[in-house]
Amino acid sequence: MVTIDGEFENASLGLVTRYSDTWFQIGLRPDTAYWTHFRVRGCRGKEITFTLTYTERMHTNRWGTVESTNPERPDDRCRNPYLSYDGHTWQHFDHARRYVTVPHTVCFRHRFEEDEAFVCYTIPYTYGDLNRFIDGIRDHPWITIETLAQTTDGHDLPMISVAKNREATELIGLICREDSDEPTSNFALEGLIGRLMEGGGEIEALLDRCQFRIVPMVAIDAVVMGSPYGGPWDVMARRWLDDPTLPEIAAIKDQVRGWMGSHRVRLLGKLHGGQTFDNPPVWDFRVFDHALRKLIPKDLPAELDPIWNPFLRDAVPWVRELTIFETHLQQEYDFWNFFSTHTNGKDPDNLKAQGRRFADLLARFVLGA
Ligand SMILES: [Zn+2]
């Protein structure tokens, strides 16, 4: 018999309705409007159909469904979800389409080759994935791993330092994954850190002058719970001015205070991300962001390379109205050299390549080339 469950890290599964042993309606948990992550067992050799109804028309974009305007040539293909037999290698379904007779409903079907499979709205990046990545880099001589705090739910909040020259007086700080449902950012960050660890040329010149402090996953609790954004805190990225604030944010604020006192802080940034891969232009923040006003931090010497412009966003006046990282930096330190970006790409390798590129751009920024 086929069974479906959500009893693992990052799972998100609501009520499952079994119509037959090969057709299931996947219910969404009430804390999400479109996201799901579940496990199927007993599925080897079976072609199983899943239907899922997202709660609003706006999530049509997130599911990548196409509403053809030409009835002669219907195109109701659907980009998501992804499936994996091992939790690491992800693939598309054989068949994923908009369901014709029920609004806001997608239908995905696959003949499974293994007896256990994971199905996720997108390619996930979990807290377990982060810890595996950290274990893989912790012995590198330039890397230091620290635990800054325990999250509200008691998980370790790690910080990764990249310091080739521990006497270096300049510093770049990055925070990543403030929103649980933006896993692309963590793949980009892996590429960035990997590029820094390789060294050579401009990267080593960068690291001679500048240390990195990176908080790779802010919304750990939400990632573990499989809840979008910040879990019980809704949009965690808006809680920087709370007093008292969440232990994760308080710990990062303490770090920032230390950096400001001990180093010349060149740039502070946050890596956000896309909700999924393979974004069509309509839901690609690279396009979306182009429509917004983009300002370069005041002491950036030159425009960055267009291959991957990380969308440096200077402090536009309205940022002051938001209770976000940038606002904290402005109000507490009158610090304006920050940026925010949504990383998007077609697959994890593409995101890692973007992260590597970003490291090169940061070298150019710091070295003033
Ligand atoms: Zn975000």
Short mmCIF file of N, CA, C and O and ligand atoms in Angstrom, two decimals, residues 179 182 272-273 342, ligand 1:
data_model
loop_
_atom_site.label_atom_id
_atom_site.label_comp_id
_atom_site.label_asym_id
_atom_site.label_seq_id
_atom_site.Cartn_x
_atom_site.Cartn_y
_atom_site.Cartn_z
N ASP A 179 14.22 33.98 4.79
CA ASP A 179 12.91 33.40 4.48
C ASP A 179 13.10 31.93 4.16
O ASP A 179 13.88 31.57 3.28
N GLU A 182 13.03 30.26 0.48
CA GLU A 182 13.91 30.79 -0.57
C GLU A 182 15.23 30.01 -0.59
O GLU A 182 16.31 30.56 -0.33
N HIS A 272 18.73 36.82 -0.24
CA HIS A 272 17.42 36.18 -0.28
C HIS A 272 17.39 35.32 -1.53
O HIS A 272 18.42 35.11 -2.17
N GLY A 273 16.22 34.81 -1.88
CA GLY A 273 16.24 33.91 -3.02
C GLY A 273 14.89 33.74 -3.65
O GLY A 273 13.89 34.31 -3.22
N HIS A 342 17.88 38.91 -4.35
CA HIS A 342 17.19 37.65 -4.51
C HIS A 342 17.93 36.85 -5.57
O HIS A 342 18.01 37.25 -6.72
ZN ZN B 1 13.08 36.85 0.94
#
